[in-house]
Coordinates of C-alpha atoms in Angstrom, one line a residue:
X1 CA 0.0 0.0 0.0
X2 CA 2.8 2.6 0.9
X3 CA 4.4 1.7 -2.7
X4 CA 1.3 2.8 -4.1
X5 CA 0.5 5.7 -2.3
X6 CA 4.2 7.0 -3.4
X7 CA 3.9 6.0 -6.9
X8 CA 0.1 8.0 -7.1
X9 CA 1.9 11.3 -5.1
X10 CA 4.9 11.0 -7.4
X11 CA 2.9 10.7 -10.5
X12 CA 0.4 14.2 -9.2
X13 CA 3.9 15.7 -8.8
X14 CA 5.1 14.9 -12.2
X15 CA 1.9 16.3 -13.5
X16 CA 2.3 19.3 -11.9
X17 CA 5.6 20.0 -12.5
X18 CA 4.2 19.3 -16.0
X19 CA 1.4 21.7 -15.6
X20 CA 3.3 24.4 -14.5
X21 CA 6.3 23.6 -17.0
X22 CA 3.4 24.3 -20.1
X23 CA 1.8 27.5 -18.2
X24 CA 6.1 28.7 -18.0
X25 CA 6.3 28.1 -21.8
X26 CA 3.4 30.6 -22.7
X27 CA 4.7 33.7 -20.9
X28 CA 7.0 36.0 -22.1
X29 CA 8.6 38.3 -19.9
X30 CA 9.2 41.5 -22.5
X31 CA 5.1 41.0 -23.2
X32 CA 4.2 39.5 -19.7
X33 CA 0.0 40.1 -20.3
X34 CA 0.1 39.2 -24.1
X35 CA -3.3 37.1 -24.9
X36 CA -5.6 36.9 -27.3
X37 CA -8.8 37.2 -26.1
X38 CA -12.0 35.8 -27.9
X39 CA -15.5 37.4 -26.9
X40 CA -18.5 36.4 -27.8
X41 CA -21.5 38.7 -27.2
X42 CA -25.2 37.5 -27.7
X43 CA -27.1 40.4 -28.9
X44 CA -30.5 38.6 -29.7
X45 CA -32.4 35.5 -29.3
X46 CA -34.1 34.0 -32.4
X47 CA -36.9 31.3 -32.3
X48 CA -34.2 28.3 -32.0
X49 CA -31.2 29.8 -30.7
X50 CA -29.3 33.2 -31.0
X51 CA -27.2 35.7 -33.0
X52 CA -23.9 36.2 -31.2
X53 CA -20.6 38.9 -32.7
X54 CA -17.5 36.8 -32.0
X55 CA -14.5 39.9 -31.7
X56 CA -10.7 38.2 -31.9
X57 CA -8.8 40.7 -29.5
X58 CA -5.1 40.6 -30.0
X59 CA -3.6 42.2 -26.5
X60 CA 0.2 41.2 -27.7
X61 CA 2.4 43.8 -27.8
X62 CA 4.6 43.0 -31.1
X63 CA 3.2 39.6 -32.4
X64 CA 0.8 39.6 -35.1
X65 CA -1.2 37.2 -37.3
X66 CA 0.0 36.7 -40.5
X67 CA -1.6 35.9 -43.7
X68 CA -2.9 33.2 -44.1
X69 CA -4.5 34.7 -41.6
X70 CA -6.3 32.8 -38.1
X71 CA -8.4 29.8 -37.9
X72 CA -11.1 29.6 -34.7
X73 CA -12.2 26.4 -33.8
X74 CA -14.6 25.1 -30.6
X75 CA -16.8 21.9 -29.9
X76 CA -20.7 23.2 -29.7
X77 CA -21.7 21.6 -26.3
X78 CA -25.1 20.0 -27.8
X79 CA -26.3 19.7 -31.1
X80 CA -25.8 23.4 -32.6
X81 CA -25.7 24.6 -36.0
X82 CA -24.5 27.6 -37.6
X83 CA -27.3 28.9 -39.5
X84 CA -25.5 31.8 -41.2
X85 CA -22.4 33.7 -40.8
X86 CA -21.4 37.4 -41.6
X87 CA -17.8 38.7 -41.8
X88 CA -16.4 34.7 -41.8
X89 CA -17.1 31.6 -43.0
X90 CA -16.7 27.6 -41.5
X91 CA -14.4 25.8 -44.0
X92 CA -16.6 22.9 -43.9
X93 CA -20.3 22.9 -44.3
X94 CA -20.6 18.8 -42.7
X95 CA -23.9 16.9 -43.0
X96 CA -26.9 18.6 -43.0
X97 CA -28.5 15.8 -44.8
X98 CA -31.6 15.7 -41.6
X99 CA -32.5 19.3 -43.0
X100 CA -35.2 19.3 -45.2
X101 CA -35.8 22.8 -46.6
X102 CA -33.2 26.0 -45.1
X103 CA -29.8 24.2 -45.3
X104 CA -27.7 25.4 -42.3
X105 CA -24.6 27.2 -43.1
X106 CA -22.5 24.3 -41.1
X107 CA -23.7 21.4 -39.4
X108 CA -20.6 20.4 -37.5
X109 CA -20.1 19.5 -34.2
X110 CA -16.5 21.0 -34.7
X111 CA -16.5 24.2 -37.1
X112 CA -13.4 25.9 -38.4
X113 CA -13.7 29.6 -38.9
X114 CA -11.7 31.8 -40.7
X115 CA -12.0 35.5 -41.7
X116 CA -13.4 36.5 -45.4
X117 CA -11.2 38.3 -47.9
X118 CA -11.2 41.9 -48.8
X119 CA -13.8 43.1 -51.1
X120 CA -16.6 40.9 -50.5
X121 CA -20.1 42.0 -50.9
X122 CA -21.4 44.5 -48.3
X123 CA -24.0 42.8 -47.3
X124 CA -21.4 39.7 -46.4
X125 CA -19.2 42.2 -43.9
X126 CA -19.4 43.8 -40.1
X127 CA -17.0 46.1 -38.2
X128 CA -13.5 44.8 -38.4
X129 CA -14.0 42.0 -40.6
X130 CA -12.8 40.6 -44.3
X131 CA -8.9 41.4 -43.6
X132 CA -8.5 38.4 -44.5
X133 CA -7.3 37.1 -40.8
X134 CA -4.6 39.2 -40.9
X135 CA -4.6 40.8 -37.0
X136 CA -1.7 43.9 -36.5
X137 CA -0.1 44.3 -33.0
X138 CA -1.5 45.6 -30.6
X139 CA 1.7 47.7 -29.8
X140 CA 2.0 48.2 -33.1
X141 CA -1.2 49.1 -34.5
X142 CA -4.4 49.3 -32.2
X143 CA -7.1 49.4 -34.8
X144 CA -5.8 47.0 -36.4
X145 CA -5.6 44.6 -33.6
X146 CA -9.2 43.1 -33.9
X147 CA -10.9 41.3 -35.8
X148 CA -14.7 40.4 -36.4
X149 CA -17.6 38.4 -37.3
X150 CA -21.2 37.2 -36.2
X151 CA -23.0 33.9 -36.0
X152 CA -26.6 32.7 -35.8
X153 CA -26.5 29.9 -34.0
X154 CA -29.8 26.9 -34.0
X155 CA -30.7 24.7 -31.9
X156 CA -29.3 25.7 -29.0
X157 CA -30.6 27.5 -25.6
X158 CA -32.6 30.9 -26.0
X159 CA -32.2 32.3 -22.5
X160 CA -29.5 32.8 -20.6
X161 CA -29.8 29.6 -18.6
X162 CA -30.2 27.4 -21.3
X163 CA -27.3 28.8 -23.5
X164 CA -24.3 26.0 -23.3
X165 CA -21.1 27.8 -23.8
X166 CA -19.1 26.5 -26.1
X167 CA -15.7 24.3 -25.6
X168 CA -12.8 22.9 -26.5
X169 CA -11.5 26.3 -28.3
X170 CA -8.6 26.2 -30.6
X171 CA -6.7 28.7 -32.2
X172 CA -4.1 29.0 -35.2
X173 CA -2.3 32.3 -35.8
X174 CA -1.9 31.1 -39.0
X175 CA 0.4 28.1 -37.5
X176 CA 0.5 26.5 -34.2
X177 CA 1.4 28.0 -31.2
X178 CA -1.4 29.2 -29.5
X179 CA -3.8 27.4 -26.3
X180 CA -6.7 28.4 -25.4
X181 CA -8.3 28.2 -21.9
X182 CA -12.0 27.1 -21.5
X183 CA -15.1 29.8 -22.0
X184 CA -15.6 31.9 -18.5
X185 CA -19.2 33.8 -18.2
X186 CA -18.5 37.5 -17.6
X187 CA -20.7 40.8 -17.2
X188 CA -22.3 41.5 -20.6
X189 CA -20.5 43.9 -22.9
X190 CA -21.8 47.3 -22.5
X191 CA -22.0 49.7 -25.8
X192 CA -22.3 52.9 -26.9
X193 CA -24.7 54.6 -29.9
X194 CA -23.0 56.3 -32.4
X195 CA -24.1 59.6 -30.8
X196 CA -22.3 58.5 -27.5
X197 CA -26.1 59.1 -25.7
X198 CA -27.4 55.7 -25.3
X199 CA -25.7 52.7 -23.5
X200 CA -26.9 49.4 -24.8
X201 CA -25.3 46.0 -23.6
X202 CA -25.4 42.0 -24.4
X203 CA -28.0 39.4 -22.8
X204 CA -24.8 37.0 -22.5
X205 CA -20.9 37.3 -23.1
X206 CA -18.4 35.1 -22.5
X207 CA -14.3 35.4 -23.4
X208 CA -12.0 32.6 -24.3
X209 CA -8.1 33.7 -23.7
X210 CA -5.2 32.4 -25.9
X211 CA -1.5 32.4 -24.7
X212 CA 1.4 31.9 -27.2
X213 CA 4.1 29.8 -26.5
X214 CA 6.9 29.7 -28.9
X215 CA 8.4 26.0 -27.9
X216 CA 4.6 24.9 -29.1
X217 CA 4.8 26.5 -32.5
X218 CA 8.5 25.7 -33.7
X219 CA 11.1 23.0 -32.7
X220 CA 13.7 25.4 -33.5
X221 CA 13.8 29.9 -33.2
X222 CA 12.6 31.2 -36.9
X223 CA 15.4 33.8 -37.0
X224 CA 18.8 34.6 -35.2
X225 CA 21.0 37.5 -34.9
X226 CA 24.5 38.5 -36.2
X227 CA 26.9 41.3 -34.9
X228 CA 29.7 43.4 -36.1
X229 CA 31.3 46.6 -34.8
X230 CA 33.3 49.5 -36.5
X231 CA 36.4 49.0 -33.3
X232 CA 36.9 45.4 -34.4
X233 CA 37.2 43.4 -37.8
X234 CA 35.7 40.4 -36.3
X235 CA 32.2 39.6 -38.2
X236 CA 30.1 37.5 -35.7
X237 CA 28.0 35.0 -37.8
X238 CA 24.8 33.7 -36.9
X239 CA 25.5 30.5 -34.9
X240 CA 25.8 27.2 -37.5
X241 CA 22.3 25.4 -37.6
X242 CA 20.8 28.3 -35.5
X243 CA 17.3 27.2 -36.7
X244 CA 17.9 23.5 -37.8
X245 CA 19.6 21.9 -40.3
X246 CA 17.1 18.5 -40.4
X247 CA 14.7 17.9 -43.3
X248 CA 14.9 21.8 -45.0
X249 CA 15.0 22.3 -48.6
X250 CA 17.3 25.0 -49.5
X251 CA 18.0 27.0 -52.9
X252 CA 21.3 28.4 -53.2
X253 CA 20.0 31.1 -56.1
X254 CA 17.3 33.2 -57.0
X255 CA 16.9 30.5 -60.4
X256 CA 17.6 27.5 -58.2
X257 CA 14.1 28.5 -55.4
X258 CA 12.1 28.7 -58.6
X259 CA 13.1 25.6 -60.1
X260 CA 12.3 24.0 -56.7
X261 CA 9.4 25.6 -56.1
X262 CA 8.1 24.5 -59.5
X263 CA 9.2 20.9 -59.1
X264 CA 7.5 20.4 -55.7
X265 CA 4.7 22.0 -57.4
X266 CA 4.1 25.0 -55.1
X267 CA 4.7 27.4 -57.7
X268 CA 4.1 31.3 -57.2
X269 CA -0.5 30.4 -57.9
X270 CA 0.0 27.9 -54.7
X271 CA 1.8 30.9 -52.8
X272 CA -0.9 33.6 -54.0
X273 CA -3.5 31.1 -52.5
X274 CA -1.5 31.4 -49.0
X275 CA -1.2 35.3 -49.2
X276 CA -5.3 35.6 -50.4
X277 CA -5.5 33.6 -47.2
X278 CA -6.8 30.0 -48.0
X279 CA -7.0 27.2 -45.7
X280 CA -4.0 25.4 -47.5
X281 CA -1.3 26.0 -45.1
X282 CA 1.0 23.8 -46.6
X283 CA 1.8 25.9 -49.2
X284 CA 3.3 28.6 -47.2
X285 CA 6.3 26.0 -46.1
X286 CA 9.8 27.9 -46.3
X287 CA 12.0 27.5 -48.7
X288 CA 15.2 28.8 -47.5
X289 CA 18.5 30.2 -49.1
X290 CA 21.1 28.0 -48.7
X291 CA 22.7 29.3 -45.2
X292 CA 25.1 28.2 -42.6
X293 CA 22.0 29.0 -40.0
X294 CA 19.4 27.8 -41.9
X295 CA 17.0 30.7 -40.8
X296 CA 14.2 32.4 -42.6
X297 CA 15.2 35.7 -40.8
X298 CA 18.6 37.2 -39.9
X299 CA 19.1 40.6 -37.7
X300 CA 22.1 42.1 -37.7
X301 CA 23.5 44.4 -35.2
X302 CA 26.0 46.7 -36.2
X303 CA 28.0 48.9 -33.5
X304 CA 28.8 52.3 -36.4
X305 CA 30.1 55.0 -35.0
X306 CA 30.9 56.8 -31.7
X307 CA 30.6 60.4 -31.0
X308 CA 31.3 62.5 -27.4
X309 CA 27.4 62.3 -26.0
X310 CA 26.0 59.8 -28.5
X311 CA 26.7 56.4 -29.9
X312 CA 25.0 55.1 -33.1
X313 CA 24.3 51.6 -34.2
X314 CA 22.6 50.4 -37.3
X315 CA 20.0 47.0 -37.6
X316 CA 19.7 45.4 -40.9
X317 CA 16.5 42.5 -41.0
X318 CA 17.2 39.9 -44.2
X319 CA 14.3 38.1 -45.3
X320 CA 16.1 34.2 -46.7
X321 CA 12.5 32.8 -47.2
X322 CA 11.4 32.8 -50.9
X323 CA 8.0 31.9 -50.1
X324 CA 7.3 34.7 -47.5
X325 CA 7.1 38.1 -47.6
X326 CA 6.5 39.8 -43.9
X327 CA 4.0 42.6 -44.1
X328 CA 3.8 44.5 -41.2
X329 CA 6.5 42.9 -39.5
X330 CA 7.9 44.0 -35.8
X331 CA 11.4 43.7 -34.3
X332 CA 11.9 44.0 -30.4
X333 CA 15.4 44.9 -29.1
X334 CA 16.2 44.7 -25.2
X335 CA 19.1 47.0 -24.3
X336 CA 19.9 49.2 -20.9
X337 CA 20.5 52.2 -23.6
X338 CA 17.3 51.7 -25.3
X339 CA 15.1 54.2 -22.5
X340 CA 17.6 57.3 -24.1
X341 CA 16.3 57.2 -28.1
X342 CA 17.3 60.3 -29.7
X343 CA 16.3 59.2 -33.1
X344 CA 15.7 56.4 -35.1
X345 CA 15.8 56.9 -39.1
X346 CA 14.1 54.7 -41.1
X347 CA 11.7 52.7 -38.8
X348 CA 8.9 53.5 -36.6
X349 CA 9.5 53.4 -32.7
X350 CA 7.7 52.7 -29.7
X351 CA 9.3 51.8 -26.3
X352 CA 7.7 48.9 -24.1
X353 CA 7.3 49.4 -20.6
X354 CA 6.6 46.1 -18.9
X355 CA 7.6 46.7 -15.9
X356 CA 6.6 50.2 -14.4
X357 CA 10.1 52.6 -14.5
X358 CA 12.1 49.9 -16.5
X359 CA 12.2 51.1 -20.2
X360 CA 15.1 49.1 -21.8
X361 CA 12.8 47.5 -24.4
X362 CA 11.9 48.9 -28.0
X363 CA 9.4 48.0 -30.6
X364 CA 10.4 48.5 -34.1
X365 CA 8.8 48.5 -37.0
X366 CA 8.7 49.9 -41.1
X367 CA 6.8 52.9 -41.9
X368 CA 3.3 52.6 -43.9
X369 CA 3.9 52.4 -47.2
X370 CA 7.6 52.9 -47.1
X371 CA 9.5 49.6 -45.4
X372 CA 6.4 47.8 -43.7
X373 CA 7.0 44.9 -46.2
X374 CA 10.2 43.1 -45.8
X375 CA 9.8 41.2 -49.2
X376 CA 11.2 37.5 -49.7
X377 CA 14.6 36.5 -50.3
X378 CA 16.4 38.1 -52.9
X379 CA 17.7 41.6 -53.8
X380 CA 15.1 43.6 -52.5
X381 CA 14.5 41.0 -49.3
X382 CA 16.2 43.6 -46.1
X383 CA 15.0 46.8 -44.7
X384 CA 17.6 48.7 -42.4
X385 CA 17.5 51.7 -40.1
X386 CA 19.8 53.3 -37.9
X387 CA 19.3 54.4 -33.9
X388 CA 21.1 57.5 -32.4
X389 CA 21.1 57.2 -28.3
X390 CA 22.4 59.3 -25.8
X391 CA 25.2 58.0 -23.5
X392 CA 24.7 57.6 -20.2
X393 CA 27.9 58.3 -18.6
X394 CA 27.6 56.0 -15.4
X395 CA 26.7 53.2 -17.3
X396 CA 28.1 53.6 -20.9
X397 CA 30.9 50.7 -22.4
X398 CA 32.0 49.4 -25.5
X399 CA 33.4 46.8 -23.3
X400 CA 32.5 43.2 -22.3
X401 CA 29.8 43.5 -25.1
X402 CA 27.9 46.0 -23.6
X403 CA 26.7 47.9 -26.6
X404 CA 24.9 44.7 -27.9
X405 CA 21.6 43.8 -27.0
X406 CA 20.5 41.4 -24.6
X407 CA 17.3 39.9 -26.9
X408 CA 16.4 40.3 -30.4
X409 CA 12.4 39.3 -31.5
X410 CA 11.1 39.4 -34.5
X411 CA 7.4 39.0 -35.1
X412 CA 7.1 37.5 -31.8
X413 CA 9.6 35.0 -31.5
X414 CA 13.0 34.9 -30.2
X415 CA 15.7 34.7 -32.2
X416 CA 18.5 33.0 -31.6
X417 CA 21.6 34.6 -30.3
X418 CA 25.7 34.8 -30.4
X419 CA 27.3 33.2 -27.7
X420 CA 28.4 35.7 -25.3
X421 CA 32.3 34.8 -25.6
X422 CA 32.0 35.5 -29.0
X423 CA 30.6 38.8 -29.1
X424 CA 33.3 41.4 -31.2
X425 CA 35.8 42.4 -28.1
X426 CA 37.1 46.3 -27.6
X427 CA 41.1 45.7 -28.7
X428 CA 43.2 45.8 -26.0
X429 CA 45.4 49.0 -27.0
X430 CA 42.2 51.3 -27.0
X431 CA 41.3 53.6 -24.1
X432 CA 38.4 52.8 -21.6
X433 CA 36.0 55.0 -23.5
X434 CA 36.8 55.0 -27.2
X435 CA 37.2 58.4 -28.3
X436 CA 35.3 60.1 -31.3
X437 CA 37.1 60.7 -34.6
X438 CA 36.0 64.0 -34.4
X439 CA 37.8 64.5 -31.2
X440 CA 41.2 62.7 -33.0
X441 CA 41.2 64.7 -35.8
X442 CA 40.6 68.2 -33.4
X443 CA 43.8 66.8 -31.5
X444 CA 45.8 66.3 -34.9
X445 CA 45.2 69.6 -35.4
X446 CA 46.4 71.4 -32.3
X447 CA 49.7 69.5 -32.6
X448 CA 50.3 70.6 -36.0
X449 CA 49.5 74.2 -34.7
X450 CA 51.8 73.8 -32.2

């Protein structure tokens, strides 16, 4: 008996560990309250069920969803159909075959729902919808960062007590990645009429909240990061197999990715059907350029120039994915010099403040119509910017690495970095603080005045 009273204690413990391990893989401490949150508002009751709006909330700081866009999922907890739809459609309409006249717009017990495309009828659209699935940061771009559509649901409970939430919700943003908790009952949604005089509000709502956790979407990091410096000749690669080596097709010229492409036969009308955001996600697998690191996406971090109260350093993104282009894509740097910004040049800027006074974080990302779109891999396939910061004379060092950041994201996801004892070292022979040429050349000349 006391065997088996150890094994059963050591097995709860094992799942809790477990538990807790999965709950540790979902947070992210630059984006500690990052979620998506699903709500679903009834705002009438029809004769066999109800109409609800279904809004897809993104609360993440710098990651987006992509084209192909998302895919909602849930188990109906009875027999529920989807009579119609506005602003989405289920990919599969099941059997309806016990339905005599109206045919239901889905009859399964497991509907997948994804976003319609842009420029659908009017009459087939609601606030926020037909993007497509494509959901901006919220960080990034707040009106962008929702997406919705509305359901009338049959057979199924018309009052509040007889209404079975739904269960079971899953969520792709366009890949894997995301869990989702079970439905929780909450006050109804309260809203306002367009004249802001009136307050109206839901007979039911209920949210669903989805966590990202990147070990869940990729064995490997998508991208990885690269330094150099102007005070040493030392190049830092990204590290070898940085994303994984195992099972990846690689081109090694522009030629050679279309060749391939064509003979797997996922030519370029296979990867419009990805970017108009169909359901087949197989055609949006990468094919890479032949790399050491095998990664879609490379940052590099470049140390450029030094100057008497500022220090500049320029970051260069490379798209090596011929099958991807990244519109709207994000870059998150973590570095103690980051909260003293004078001026970035070519991107947009916001800092993140997780953490109340702490501001050593920074979101980055291309300007509307000028570098939002980091194209695939080719000659056109990198956007760059330079950031001017302000020293802070108590903390500023080239040494020991300083002047390189701590942890490069892109689009969500950590890349990959350096190891720390190969980071480009400040030579020996050079002062504690590297002096400005400006400051060499000044000195020249009073000598040769002299």
């Amino acid at each position: 008996p006391h065997a088996a009273l150890a094994l059963i204690v050591a097995a709860a413990a094992t799942l809790s560990v477990a538990g807790s391990s999965c709950s540790l893989l979902a947070y992210d401490p630059l984006d500690p309250n990052g979620n998506i949150t699903i709500k679903w508002d009834v705002l009438s009751w029809t004769p066999d069920g109800y109409v609800v709006t279904v809004t897809i909330n993104n609360f993440q700081t710098y990651r987006q969803i992509m084209a192909p866009g998302w895919t909602v999922g849930w188990t109906w907890a009875k027999r529920e159909v989807i009579w119609s739809m506005v602003g989405a459609q289920a990919t599969e309409q099941g059997d309806c075959s016990k339905f005599k006249a109206n045919l239901p717009h889905s009859c399964k017990r497991t509907p997948a729902v994804v976003d319609l495309l842009p420029g659908v009828p009017y009459n087939q659209q609601i606030a926020n919808c037909c993007r497509g699935g494509v959901v901006s940061a919220y960080g990034q771009d707040p009106s962008g960062a929702v997406s919705s559509f509305q359901v009338s649901v049959g057979q199924a409970g018309t009052t509040n007590r007889t209404v079975k939430v739904p269960k079971n919700f899953t969520l792709l943003g366009p890949g894997p990645g995301y869990t989702c908790g079970p439905a929780k009952v909450v006050p109804s949604t309260v809203f306002l009429t367009a004249d802001h005089r009136r307050k109206t509000q839901a007979l039911m709502t209920w949210n669903v909240t989805c966590t990202y956790s990147q070990h869940l979407a990729s064995k490997y990091p998508t991208c990885c990061v690269s330094f150099s410096s102007f005070y040493n000749d030392t190049i830092v690669p990204c590290a070898k197999c940085a994303c994984g080596c195992e099972h990846k097709t690689c081109a090694r010229s522009e030629p050679d990715s279309k060749r391939l492409m064509s003979a797997s036969g996922k030519s370029s009308a296979h990867a419009v059907t990805a970017v108009r955001g169909h359901v087949n996600r197989q055609s949006a697998a990468p094919l890479l350029q032949c790399t050491t690191h095998m990664c879609p996406v490379r940052v590099h971090w470049h140390v450029k120039l030094n100057y008497h109260d500022y220090w500049r350093a320029k970051v260069t993104v490379t798209n090596f994915n011929y099958r991807t282009n990244y519109t709207g894509w994000t870059l998150v740097a973590q570095h103690p010099n980051l909260d003293n910004i004078t001026e970035v040049f070519s991107f947009d800027y916001k800092p993140v403040v997780s953490y109340g006074s702490i501001n050593d974080t920074a979101l980055f990302y291309g300007m509307k119509f000028f570098n939002d779109q980091l194209m695939e891999a080719g000659p056109y396939g990198n956007v760059q910017s330079e950031v001017l910061m302000r020293k802070d004379a108590s903390t500023f060092t080239f040494r020991q690495g300083w002047a390189f950041p701590r942890k490069i994201y892109f689009n969500g996801d950590e890349c990959r970095m350096p190891p720390p004892d190969s980071y480009p070292y400040l030579p020996n022979s050079a002062p504690a603080s590297l002096v400005s040429s400006a400051s060499v050349v000044v000195a020249f000349l009073v000598l040769l005045m002299a």
